[in-house]
XYZ file of C-alpha atoms in Angstrom:
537
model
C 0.000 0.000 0.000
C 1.164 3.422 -0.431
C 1.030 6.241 1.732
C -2.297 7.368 -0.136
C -3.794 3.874 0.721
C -3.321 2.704 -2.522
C -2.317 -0.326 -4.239
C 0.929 -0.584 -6.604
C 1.994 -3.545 -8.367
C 6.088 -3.766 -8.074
C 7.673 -3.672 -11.666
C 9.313 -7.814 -12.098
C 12.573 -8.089 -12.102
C 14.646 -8.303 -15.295
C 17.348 -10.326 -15.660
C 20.261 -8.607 -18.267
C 20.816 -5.043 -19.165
C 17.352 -2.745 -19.378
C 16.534 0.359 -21.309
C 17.361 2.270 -18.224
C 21.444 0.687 -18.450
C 21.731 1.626 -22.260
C 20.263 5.201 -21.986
C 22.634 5.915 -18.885
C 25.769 3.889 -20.977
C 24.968 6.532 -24.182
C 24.624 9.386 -22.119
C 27.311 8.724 -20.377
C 29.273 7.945 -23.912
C 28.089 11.486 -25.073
C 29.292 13.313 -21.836
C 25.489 13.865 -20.570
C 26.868 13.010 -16.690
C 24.773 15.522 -15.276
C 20.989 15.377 -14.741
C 18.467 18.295 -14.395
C 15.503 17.585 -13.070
C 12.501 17.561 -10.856
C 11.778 14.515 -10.250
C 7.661 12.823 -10.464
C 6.253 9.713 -9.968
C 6.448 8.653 -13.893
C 10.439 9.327 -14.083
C 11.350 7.497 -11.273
C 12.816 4.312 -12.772
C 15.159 6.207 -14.828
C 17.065 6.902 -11.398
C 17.072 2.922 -10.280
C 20.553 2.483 -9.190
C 21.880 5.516 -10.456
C 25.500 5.243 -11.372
C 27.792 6.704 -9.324
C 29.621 8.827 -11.884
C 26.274 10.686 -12.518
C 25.125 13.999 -10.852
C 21.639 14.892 -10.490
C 20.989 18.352 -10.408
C 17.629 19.313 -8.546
C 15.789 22.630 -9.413
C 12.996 23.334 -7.291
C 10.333 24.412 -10.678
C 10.431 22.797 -14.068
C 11.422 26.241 -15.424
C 13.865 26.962 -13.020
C 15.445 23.087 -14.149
C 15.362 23.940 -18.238
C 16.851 27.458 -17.125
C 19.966 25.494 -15.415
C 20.146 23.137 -17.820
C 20.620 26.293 -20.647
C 22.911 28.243 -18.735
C 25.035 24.582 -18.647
C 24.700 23.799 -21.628
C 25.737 27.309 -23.307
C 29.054 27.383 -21.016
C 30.044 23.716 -21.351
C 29.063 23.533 -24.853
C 27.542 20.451 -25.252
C 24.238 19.250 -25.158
C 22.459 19.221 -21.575
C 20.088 16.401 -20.466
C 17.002 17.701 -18.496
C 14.017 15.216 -17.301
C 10.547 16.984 -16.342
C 7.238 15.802 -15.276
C 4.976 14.500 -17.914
C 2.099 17.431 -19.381
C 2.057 19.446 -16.311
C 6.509 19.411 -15.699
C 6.700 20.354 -19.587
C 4.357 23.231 -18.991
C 5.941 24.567 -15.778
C 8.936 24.463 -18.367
C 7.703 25.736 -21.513
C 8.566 29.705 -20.967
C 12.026 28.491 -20.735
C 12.375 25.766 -23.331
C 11.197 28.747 -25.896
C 14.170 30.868 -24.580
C 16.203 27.734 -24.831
C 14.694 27.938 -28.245
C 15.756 31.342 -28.895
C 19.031 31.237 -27.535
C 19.918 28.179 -29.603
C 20.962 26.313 -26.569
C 21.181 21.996 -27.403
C 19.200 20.405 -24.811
C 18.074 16.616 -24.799
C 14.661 17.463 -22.820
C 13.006 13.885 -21.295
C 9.114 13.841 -20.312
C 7.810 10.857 -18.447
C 4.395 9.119 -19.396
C 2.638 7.041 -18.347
C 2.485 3.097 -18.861
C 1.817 2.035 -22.093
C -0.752 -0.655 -21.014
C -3.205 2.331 -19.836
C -2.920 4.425 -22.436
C -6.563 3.744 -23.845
C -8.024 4.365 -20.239
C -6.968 8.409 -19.830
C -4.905 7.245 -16.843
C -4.503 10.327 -14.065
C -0.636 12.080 -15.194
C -1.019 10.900 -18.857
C 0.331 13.138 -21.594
C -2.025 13.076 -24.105
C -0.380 13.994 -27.626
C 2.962 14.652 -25.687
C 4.874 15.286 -28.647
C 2.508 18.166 -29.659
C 2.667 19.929 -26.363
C 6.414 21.853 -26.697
C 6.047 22.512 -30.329
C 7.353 24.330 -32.050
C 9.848 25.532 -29.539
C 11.855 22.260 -30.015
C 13.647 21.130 -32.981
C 12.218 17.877 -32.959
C 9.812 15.549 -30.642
C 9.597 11.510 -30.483
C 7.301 9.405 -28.282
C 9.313 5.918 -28.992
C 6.768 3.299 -30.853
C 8.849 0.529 -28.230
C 10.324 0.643 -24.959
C 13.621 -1.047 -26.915
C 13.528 2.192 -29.384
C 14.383 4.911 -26.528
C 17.969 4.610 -26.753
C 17.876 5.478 -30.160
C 15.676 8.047 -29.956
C 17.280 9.747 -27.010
C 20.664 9.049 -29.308
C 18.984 10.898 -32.441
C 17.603 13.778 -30.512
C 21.185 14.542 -29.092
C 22.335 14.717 -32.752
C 19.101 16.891 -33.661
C 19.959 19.298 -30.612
C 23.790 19.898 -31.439
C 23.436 20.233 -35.008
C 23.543 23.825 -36.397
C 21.517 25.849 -35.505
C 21.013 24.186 -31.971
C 18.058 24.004 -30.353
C 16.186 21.813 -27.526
C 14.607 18.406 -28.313
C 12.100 16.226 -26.647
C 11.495 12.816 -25.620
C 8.628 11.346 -23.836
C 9.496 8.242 -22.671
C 6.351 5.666 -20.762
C 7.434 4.698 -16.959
C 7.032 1.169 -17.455
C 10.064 1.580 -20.709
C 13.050 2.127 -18.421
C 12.793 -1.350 -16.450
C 12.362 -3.680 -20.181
C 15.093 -5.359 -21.721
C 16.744 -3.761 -23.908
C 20.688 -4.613 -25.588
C 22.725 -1.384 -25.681
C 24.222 0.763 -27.975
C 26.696 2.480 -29.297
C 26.399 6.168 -30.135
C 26.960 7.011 -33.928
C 29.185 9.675 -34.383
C 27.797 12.719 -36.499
C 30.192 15.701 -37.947
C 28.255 18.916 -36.955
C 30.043 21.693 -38.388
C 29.345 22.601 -41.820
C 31.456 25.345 -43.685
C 30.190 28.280 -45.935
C 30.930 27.898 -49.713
C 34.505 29.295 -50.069
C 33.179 30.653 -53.728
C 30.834 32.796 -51.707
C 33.771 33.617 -49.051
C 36.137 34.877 -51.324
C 33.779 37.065 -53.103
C 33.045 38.561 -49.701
C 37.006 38.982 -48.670
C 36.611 40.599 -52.517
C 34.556 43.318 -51.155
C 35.797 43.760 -47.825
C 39.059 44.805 -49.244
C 37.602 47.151 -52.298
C 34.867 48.780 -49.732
C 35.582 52.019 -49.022
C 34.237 52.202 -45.362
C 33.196 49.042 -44.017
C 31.054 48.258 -40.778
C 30.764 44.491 -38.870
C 27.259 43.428 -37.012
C 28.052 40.911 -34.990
C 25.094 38.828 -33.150
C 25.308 35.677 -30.568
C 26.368 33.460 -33.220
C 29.776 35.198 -32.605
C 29.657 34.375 -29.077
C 27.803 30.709 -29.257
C 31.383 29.439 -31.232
C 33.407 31.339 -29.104
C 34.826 33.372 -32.045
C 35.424 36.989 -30.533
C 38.683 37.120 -31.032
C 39.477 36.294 -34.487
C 36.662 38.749 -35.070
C 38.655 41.369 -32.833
C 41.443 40.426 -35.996
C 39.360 40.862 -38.390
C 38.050 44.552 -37.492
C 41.795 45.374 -36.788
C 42.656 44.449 -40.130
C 39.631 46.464 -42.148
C 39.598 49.198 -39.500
C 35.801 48.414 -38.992
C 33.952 49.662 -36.356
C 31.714 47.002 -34.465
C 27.705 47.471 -33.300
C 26.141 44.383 -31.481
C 22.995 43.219 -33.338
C 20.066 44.156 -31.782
C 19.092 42.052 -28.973
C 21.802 40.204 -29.188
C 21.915 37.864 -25.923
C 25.933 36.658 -25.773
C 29.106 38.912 -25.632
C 30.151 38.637 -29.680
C 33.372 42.027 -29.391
C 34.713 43.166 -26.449
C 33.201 46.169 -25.388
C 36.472 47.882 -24.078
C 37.806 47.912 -27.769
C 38.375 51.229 -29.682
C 36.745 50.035 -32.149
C 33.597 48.878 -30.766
C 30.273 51.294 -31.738
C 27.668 49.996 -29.343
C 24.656 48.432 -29.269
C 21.853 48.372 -32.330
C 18.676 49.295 -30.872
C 15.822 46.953 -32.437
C 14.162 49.777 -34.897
C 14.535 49.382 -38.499
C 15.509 53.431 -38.825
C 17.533 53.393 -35.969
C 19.512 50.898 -37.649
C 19.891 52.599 -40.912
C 20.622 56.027 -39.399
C 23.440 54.104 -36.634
C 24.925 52.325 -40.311
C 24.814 55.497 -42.484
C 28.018 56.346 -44.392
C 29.223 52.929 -44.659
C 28.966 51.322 -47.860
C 29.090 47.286 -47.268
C 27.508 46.083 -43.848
C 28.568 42.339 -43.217
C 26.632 40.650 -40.662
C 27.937 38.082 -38.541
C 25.858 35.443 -36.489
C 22.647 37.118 -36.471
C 19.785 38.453 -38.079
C 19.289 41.125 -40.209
C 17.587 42.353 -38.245
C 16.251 41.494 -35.167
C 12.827 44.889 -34.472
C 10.903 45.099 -31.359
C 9.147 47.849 -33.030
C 7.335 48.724 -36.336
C 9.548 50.546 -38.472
C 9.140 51.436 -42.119
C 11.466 52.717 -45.096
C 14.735 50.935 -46.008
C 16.691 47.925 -44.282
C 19.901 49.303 -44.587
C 21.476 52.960 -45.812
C 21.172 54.075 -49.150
C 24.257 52.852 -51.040
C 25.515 50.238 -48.707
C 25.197 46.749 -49.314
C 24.644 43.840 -46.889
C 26.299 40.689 -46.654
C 25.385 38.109 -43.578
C 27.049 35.194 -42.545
C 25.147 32.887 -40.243
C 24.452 29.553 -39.196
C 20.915 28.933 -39.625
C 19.071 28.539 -43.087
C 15.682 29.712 -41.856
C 17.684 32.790 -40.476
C 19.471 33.336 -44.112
C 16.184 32.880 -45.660
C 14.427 36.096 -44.236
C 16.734 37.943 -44.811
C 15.519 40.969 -46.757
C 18.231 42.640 -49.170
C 21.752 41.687 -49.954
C 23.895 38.595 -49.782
C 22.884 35.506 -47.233
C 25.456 32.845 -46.454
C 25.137 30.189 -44.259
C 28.100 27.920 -42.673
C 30.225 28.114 -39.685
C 30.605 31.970 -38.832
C 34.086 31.109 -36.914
C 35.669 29.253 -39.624
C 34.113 31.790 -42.065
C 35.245 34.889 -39.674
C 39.234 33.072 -39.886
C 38.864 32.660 -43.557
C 38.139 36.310 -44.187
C 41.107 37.163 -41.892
C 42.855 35.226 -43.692
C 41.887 36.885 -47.163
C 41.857 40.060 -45.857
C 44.615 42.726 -47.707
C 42.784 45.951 -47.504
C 44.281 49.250 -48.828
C 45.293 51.406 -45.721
C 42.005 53.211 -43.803
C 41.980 55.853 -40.937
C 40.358 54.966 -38.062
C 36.895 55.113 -37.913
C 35.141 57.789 -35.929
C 33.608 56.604 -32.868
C 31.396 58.412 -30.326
C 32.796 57.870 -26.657
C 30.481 56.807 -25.044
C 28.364 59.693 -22.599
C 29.010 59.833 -19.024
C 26.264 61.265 -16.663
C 26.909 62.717 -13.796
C 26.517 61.562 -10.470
C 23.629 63.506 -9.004
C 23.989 64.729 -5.438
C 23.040 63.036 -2.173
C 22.861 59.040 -1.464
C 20.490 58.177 -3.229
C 21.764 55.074 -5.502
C 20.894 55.803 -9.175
C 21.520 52.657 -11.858
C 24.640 54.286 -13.334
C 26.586 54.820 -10.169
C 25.679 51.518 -9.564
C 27.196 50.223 -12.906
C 30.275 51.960 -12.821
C 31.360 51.121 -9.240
C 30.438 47.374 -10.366
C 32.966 47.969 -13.501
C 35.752 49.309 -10.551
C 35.229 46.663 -8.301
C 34.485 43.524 -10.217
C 36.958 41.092 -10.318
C 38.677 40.146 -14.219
C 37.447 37.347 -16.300
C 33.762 37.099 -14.987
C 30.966 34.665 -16.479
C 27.606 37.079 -16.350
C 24.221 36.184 -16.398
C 21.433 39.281 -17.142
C 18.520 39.884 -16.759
C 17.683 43.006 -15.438
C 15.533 44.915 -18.542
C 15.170 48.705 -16.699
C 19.130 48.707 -16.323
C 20.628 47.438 -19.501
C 20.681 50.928 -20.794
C 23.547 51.739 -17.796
C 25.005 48.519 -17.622
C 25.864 49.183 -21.781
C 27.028 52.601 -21.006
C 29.053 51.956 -18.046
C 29.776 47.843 -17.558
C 31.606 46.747 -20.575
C 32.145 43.400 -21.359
C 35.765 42.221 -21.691
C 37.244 39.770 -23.999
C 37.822 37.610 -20.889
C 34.808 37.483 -19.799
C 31.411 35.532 -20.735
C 28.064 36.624 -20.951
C 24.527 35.221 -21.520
C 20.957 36.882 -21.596
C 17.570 36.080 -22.842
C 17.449 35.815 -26.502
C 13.324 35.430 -25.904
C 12.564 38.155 -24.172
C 10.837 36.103 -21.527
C 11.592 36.366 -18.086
C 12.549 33.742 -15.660
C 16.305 32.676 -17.625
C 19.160 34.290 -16.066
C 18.911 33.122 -12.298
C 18.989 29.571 -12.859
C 21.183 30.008 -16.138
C 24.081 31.237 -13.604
C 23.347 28.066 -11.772
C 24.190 26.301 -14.096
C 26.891 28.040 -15.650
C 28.755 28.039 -12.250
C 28.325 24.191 -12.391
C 29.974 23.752 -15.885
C 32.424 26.579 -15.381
C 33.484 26.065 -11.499
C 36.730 28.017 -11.687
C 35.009 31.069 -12.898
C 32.922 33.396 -10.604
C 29.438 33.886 -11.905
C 27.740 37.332 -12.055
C 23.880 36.921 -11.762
C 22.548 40.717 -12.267
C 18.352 40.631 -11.952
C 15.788 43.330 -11.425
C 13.016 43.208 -8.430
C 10.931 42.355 -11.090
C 12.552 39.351 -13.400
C 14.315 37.655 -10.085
C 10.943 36.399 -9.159
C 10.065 34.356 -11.781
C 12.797 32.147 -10.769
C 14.045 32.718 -7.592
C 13.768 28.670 -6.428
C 16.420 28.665 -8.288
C 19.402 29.933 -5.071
C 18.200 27.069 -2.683
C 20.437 25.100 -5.714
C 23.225 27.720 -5.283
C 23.394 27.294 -1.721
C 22.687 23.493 -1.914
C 25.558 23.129 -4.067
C 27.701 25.602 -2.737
C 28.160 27.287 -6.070
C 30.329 30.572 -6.729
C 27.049 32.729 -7.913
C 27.247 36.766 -6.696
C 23.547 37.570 -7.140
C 22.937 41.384 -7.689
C 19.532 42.430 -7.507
C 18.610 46.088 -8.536
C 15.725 46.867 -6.548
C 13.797 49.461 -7.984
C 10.497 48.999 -6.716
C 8.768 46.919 -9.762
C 8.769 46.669 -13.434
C 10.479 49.584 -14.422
C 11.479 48.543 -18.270
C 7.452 48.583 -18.570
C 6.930 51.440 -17.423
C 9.640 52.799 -19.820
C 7.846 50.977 -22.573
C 4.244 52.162 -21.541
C 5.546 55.988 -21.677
C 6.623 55.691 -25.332
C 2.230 54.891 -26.128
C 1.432 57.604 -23.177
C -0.109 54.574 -21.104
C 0.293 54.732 -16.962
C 1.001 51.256 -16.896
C -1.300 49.400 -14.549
C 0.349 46.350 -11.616
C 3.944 47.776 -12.166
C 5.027 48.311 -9.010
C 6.239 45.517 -6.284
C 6.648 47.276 -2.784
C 7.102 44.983 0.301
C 9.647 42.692 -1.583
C 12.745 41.857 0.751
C 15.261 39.650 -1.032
C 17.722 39.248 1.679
C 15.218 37.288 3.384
C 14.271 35.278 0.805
C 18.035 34.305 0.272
C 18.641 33.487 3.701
C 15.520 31.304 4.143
C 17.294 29.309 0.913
C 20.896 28.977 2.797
C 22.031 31.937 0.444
C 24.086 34.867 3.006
C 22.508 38.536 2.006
C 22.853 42.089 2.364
C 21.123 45.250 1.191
C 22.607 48.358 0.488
C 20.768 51.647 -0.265
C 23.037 54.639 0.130
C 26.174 55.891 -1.663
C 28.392 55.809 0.977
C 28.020 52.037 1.917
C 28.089 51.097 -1.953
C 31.737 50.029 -2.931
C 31.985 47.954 0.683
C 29.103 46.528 -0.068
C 30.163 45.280 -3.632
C 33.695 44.201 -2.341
C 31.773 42.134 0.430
C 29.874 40.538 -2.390
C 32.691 39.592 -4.370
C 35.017 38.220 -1.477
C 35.742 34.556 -1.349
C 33.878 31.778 -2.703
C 30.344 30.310 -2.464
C 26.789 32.093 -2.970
C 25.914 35.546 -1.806
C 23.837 37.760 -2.658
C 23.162 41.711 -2.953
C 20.097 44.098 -2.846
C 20.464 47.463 -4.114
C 17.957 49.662 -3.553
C 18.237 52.330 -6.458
C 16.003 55.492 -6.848
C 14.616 56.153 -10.404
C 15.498 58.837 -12.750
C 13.233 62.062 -13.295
C-alpha cells in the first residue's frame, strides 16, 4: 500500500541489461553526466541504481530546471540532459524551453508518461499527444513506438539538438520503458560543423578589401562558437567599427575595444541612421535584423550593401536585401582574416560613449551603480542578465571584456538568467558567476538559489531593486499609457536568500556602496546583494 492507501503492483525483475542501463551507458558515452531535473512519480525508474559517476541536479520548478540546464549547456558547450514531469513538468517548463529555443541552446529534454498498457483508459498524469505539447519551440519531438527504441531516440535527438543551428529536443518516454530489456548501444558519431561555400567567401574577402568604409554586425552566433577574437582580428585588419545586433543575448566584441560602436537598438531606422556612411555592412551570427518595433522605409542605408554570414538557413532565408550565407561563422570569420589585404584606412570615428553625472546626495541611481560594479568587479567574470530597466547603464558603463562571458535572454521572456548562472557556475566552477536581476525578473525564478546554496556554487547575485517593473513602465511611456500592476513594494530579497541557505545584504546609500560590492565579491560560495536604487526624473 502506499502512503495514499493505494495499491501498486512492483515492476518484475529483469534479468540482463534494461533500457534504463543503455540510456545511462549513451549518455554517459556522449558526456550527458549531469541530470536536471525535478523529479515525479512517472520518471522514477530512470534513477534505479543511479551510477555513481552521474550527478543529479535538482531545481525546485520545471522552469527553473530547463533554465539550469541552458545556462550549462551554453558554457560547457555540449548538449544538456534535463528530465521533467509529464504534461504538467513540460508546462511549468515551456517559458524556458522557448528561450532555450531562442538562444539556440542543445538540450536533450526527457518527459515521463505514463504506462503504455493504460494508455486507452486516460490514466490520471497521462500526456495526451505529448509530442505536440512543446512545439514548435523544439527542434524535434519523439514518443518511442517501443520501450527497446528509446535509446535510439534519445541518441537521435542529441544529434538533432547539437546540429547547427542548436536548439532543444524532446522525448517522452512511458514509466514502465526504463525497467524492459533492452541490448545497448553504441552512439553514432555525427560531424556537426558545416562550412560556408569558399566561392561565396572569397567574393566577400573581394569586397571587404575594395569597400571604401566598411562596418561588422556581430550577433550571438559570434559568441555561441566562441569566435570573438578572431573577429577582434578581423576589425583590426579592415579598420571596422563594431555594433552588437540588436538584442543580441551573448558577448560577440569586447566592449572595451576602440573600435567597438555599441549596441543596435531593435528599430529598423535606428539601424539605418546608426549604419549610415558605410557602404558594405557584413553581418555576422545574427539576423538582419532582429525589431521590437514597427519601423518602415529601407533595411539598410542608401548605397551600402549587406552581406550576412550565419548559421541557420531559416535565419538566411528572411533575410531581406543583400547577400545571405550560411556555414560556420568562426571558420568563415578566420577565412576572411585570412583573405583580408585591404588598402590602408583611418580609423573610424567613434562616439565615446556619454558619461552622466553623479547627481547629489545618497540616493543610488543605476549608473553609479554600474560603474562602481565595472571598478570593483573582479577580471574574467561569467555574467548572467537579466535586469531589462538597467541594460541601458550597464551598456554605457559595464563593458564586457574579452575575458569574460556573458549570456541573456534571446526570448525576451523572463525567468532565464537566475537559474542560467546556476548552471553556468556548475559547468564553469573556476570562474565566478555574475547573476545581475531586477526586483521584477528575479521572481520568476528565484527557487532557483536554494540550488546555489545546496551546491555551494560561486554565484554573486545582484539584484537592482527598484520597486517593480520599471522597463514597462519605460515601454508604456513611449504609447502615453500609466502602466497598470507595475510596481512591487514589500519585496525583501535578503530574506528570501537566507531562508534558501544563500548569506545577504542590502545596500541603499552611496556611501556604503563600494563595501558593499567588495563584500559581495570576497571569497567563494553564494551571496547575494540588494540594491535599492532610486529612479530617474
Amino acid at each position: 500500500m502506499t502512503a495514499r492507501g493505494l495499491a501498486v503492483e512492483k515492476p518484475k525483475a529483469v534479468e540482463g541489461p534494461t533500457v534504463r542501463d543503455a540510456v545511462m551507458t549513451l549518455l554517459r558515452d556522449l558526456g550527458m553526466t549531469t541530470l536536471f531535473g525535478n523529479p515525479g512519480s512517472t520518471e522514477l525508474p530512470l534513477f534505479r541504481d543511479m551510477p555513481q559517476d552521474f550527478r543529479y541536479i535538482l531545481g525546485l520548478q520545471e522552469s527553473v530546471v530547463v533554465g539550469m540546464a541552458d545556462g550549462f549547456a551554453q558554457m560547457s558547450g555540449n548538449a544538456a540532459f534535463v528530465n521533467l514531469h509529464s504534461s504538467a513538468g513540460t508546462g511549468h517548463a515551456l517559458g524556458n524551453i522557448f528561450t532555450a529555443f531562442r538562444n539556440q541552446t542543445p538540450l536533450v529534454i526527457t518527459a515521463g508518461q505514463q504506462a503504455r498498457s493504460i494508455f486507452p483508459y486516460d490514466p490520471f498524469l497521462y500526456a495526451e499527444r505529448a509530442t505536440e505539447f512543446p512545439q514548435p519551440f523544439v527542434k524535434w519531438t519523439c514518443e518511442p513506438a517501443r520501450p527497446e527504441d528509446v535509446p535510439l531516440a534519445i541518441l537521435r535527438a542529441y544529434h538533432m539538438a547539437m546540429q547547427a543551428p542548436r536548439g532543444p529536443v524532446f522525448v517522452s518516454v512511458p514509466i514502465d520503458d526504463w525497467d524492459r530489456p533492452c541490448a545497448p548501444i553504441v552512439a553514432s558519431t555525427v560531424a556537426q560543423e558545416f562550412m560556408a561555400s569558399s566561392a561565396m567567401l572569397a567574393q566577400t574577402a573581394d569586397a571587404l578589401n575594395k569597400a571604401k568604409s566598411p562596418v561588422f554586425v556581430a550577433g550571438a552566433g559570434v559568441g555561441r562558437e566562441q569566435a570573438r577574437a578572431v573577429l577582434s582580428q578581423l576589425a583590426e585588419k579592415h579598420q571596422a567599427p563594431v555594433w552588437v545586433a540588436p538584442m543580441a543575448a551573448r558577448a560577440v566584441f569586447p566592449e572595451d575595444h576602440a573600435l567597438f560602436a555599441g549596441f543596435l537598438p531593435a528599430s529598423r531606422e535606428a539601424v539605418v541612421g546608426a549604419l549610415s556612411g558605410h557602404d558594405l555592412v557584413l553581418v555576422l551570427g545574427a539576423p538582419a535584423f532582429t525589431y521590437h518595433v514597427e519601423g518602415f522605409g529601407p533595411y539598410i542605408p542608401e548605397g551600402s550593401s549587406l552581406i550576412q554570414i550565419v548559421d541557420d538557413p531559416a535565419t538566411a532565408a528572411r533575410t531581406p536585401v543583400g547577400t545571405a550565407i550560411v556555414g560556420n561563422v568562426a571558420d568563415a570569420i578566420a577565412q576572411l582574416v585570412a583573405a583580408s589585404s585591404p588598402p590602408s584606412r583611418p580609423a573610424p570615428a567613434i562616439a565615446p560613449p556619454h558619461d552622466d553625472p553623479a547627481p547629489e546626495g545618497q540616493a543610488i541611481y543605476e549608473t553609479l551603480l554600474m560603474k562602481r560594479l565595472a571598478a570593483l568587479r573582479p577580471s574574467g567574470l561569467l555574467i548572467s542578465e537579466e535586469a531589462p530597466s538597467t541594460r541601458g547603464p550597464l551598456h554605457d558603463y559595464f563593458p564586457i571584456k574579452l575575458d569574460d562571458e556573458f549570456m541573456a535572454t534571446a526570448s525576451g521572456g523572463l525567468g532565464f538568467a537566475l537559474p542560467a548562472a546556476v548552471g553556468a557556475a556548475l559547468a564553469q566552477p573556476a570562474k565566478t558567476v555574475f547573476c545581475l536581476l531586477g526586483d521584477g525578473s528575479s521572481m520568476y525564478s528565484i527557487q532557483g538559489i536554494w540550488t546555489a546554496a545546496d551546491l555551494n556554487l560561486d554565484v554573486k547575485f545582484l539584484i537592482v531593486n527598484n520597486g517593480g517593473y520599471a522597463a514597462l513602465d519605460q515601454f508604456g511611456a513611449l504609447f502615453d499609457i500609466e502602466v497598470v500592476g507595475s510596481k512591487l513594494p514589500g519585496l525583501d530579497f535578503v530574506q528570501i536568500a537566507q531562508g534558501m541557505g544563500v548569506p545577504g545584504a542590502r545596500v541603499a546609500t552611496v556611501d556604503a556602496l563600494d563595501d558593499a560590492i567588495e563584500t559581495l565579491f570576497a571569497g567563494k560560495g553564494p551571496r547575494l546583494l540588494e540594491v535599492v536604487v532610486k529612479r530617474p526624473g
